[in-house]
Short mmCIF file of N, CA and C in Angstrom, two decimals:
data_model
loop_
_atom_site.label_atom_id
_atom_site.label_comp_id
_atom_site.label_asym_id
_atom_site.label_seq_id
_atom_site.Cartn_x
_atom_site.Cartn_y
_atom_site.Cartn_z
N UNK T 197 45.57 76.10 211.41
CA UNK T 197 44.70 77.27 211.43
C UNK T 197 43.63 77.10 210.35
N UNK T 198 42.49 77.36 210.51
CA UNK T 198 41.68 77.39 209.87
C UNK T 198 40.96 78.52 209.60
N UNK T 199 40.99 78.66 207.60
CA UNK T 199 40.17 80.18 207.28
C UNK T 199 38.71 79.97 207.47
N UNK T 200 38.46 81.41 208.33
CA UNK T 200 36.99 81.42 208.33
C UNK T 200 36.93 83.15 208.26
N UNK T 201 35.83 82.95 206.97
CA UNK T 201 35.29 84.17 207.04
C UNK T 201 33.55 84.66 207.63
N UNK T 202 33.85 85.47 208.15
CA UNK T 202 32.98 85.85 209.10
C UNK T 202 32.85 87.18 209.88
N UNK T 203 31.73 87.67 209.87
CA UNK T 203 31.61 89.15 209.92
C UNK T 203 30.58 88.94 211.07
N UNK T 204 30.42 89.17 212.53
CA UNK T 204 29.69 88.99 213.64
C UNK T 204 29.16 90.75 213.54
N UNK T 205 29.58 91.70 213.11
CA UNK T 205 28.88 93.17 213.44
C UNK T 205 28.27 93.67 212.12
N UNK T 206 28.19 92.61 211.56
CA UNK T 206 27.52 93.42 209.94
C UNK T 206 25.99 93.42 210.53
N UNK T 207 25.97 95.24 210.05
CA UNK T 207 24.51 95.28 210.56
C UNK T 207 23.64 94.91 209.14
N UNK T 208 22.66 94.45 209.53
CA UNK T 208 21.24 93.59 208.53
C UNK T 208 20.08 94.99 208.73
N UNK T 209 19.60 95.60 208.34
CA UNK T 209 18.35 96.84 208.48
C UNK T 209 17.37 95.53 208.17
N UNK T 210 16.48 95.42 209.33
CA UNK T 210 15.14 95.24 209.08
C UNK T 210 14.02 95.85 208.94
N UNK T 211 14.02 96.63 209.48
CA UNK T 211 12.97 97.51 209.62
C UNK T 211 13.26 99.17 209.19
N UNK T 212 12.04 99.40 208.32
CA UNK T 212 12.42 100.63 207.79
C UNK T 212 11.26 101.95 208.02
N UNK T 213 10.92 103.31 208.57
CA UNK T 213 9.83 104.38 208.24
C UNK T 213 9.41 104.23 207.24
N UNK T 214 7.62 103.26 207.16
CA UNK T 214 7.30 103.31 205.56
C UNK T 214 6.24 104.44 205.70
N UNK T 215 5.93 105.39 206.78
CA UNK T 215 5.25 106.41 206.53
C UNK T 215 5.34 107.30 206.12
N UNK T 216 4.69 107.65 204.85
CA UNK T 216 5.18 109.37 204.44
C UNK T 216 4.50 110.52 204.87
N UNK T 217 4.51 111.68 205.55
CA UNK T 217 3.46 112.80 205.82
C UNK T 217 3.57 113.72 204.76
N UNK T 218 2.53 113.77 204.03
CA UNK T 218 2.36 114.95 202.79
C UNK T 218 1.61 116.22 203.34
N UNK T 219 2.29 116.98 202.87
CA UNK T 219 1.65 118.65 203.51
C UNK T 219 0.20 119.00 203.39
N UNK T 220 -0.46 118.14 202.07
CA UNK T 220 -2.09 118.22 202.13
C UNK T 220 -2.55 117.68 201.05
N UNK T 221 -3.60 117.36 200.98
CA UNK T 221 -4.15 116.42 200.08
C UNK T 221 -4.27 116.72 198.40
N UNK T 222 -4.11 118.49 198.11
CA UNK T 222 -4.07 119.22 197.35
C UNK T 222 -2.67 119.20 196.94
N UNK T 223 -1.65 118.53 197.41
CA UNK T 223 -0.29 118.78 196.80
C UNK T 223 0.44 117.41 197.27
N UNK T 224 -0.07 115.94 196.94
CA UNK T 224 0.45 114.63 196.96
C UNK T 224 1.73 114.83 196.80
N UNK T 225 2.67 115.71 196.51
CA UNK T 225 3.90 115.62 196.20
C UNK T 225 4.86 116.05 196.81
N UNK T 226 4.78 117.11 197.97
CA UNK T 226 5.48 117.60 198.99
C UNK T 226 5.27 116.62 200.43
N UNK T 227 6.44 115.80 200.46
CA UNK T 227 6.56 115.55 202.25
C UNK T 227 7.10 115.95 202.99
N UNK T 228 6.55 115.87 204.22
CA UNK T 228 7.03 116.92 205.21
C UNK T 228 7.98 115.54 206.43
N UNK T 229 7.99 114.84 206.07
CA UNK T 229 9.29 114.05 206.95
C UNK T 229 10.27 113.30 206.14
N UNK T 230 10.76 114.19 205.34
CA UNK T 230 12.12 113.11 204.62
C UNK T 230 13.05 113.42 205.42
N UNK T 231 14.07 112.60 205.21
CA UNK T 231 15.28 112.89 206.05
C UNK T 231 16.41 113.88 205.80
N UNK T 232 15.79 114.56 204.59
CA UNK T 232 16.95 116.01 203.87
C UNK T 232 16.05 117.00 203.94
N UNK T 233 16.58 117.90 203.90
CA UNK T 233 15.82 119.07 203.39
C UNK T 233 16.00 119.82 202.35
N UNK T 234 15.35 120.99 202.17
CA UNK T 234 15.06 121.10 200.83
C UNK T 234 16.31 121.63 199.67
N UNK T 235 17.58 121.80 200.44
CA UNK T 235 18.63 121.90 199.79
C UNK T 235 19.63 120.80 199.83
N UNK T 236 18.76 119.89 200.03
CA UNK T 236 19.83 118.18 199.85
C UNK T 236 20.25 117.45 200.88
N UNK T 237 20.37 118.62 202.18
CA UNK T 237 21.66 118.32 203.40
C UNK T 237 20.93 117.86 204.31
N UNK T 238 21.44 116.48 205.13
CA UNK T 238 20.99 115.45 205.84
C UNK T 238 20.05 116.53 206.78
N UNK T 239 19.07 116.14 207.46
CA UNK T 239 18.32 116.93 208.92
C UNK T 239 18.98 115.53 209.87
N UNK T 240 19.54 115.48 210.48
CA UNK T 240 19.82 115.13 212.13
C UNK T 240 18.99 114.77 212.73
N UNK T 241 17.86 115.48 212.94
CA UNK T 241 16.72 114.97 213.96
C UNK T 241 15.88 114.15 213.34
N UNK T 242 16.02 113.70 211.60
CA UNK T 242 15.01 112.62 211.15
C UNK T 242 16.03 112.00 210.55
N UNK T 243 17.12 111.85 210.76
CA UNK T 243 17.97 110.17 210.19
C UNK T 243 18.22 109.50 211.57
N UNK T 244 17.87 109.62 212.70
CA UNK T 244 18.27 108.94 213.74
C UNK T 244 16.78 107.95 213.47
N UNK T 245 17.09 106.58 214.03
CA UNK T 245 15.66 105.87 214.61
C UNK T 245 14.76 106.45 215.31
N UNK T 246 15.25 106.91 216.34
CA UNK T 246 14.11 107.65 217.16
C UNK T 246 12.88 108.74 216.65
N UNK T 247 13.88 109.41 215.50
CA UNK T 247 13.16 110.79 214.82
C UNK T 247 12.69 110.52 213.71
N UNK T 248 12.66 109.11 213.40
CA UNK T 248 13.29 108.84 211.67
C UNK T 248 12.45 109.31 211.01
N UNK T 249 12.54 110.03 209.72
CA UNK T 249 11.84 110.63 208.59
C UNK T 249 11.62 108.97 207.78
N UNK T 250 11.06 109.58 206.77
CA UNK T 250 10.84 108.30 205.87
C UNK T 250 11.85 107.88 204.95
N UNK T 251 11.97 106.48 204.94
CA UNK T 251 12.82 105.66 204.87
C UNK T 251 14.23 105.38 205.62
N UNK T 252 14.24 105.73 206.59
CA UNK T 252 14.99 105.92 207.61
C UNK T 252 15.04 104.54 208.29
N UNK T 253 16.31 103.80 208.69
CA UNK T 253 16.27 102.32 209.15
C UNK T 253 15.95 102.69 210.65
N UNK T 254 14.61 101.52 211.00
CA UNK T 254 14.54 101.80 212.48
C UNK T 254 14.72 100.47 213.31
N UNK T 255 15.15 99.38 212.65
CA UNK T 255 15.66 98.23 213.29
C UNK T 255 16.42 97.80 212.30
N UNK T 256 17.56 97.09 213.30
CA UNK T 256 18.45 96.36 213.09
C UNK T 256 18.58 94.45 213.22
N UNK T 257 18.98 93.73 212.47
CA UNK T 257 19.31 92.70 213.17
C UNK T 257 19.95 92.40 213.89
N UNK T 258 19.53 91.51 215.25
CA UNK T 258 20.74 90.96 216.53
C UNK T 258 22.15 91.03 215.53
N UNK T 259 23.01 91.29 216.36
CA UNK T 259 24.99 90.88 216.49
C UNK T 259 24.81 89.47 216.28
N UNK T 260 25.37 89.24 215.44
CA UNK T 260 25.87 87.60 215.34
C UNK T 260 26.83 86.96 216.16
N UNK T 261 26.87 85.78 216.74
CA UNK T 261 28.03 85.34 217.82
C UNK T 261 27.76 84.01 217.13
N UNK T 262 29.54 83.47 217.51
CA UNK T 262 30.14 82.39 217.13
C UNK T 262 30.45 81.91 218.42
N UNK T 263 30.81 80.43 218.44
CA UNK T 263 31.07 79.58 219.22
C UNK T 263 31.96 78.93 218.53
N UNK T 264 33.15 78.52 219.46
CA UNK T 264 33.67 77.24 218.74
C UNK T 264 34.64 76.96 220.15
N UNK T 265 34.23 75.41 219.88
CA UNK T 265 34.79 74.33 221.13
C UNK T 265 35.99 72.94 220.46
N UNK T 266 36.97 73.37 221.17
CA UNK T 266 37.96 72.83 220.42
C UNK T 266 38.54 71.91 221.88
N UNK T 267 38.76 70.58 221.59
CA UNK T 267 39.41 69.52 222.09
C UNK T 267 40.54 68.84 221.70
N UNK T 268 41.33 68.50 222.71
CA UNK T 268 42.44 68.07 222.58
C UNK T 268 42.62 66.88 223.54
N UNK T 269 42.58 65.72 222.85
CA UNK T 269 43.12 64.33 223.42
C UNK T 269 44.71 63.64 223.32
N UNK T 270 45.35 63.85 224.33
CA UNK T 270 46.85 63.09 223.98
C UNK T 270 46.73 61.55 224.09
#
């Protein structure tokens, strides 16, 4: 038997929401798509990819797959 370590579902984030929307040009410091709101607690509709607020992962790297071909000569 041979040890192999190896993790085929570890997800890799490539891609991330680098857009921020600020409420107006007069107040650089309020955004209006983070992924919490204003009492800390996750929003749902901007931590998914689809909705993502900013900094929110919106790609993943491919699943990793292994191969292995094993022979036997008597």
């Amino acid at each position: 038997m041979l040890p192999i370590v190896y993790r085929p579902n570890l997800a890799a984030v490539t891609g991330r929401n680098t857009t921020i929307n600020l409420s107006s040009p007069n107040d650089p410091v309020t955004a209006t798509n983070l992924p919490f709101d204003a009492n800390g607690n996750l929003s749902v509709s901007r931590s998914l990819p689809r909705g993502a607020g900013f900094g929110v992962a919106t790609a993943y790297q491919p699943v990793r797959t292994m191969q292995i071909q094993v022979r036997f000569s008597f």
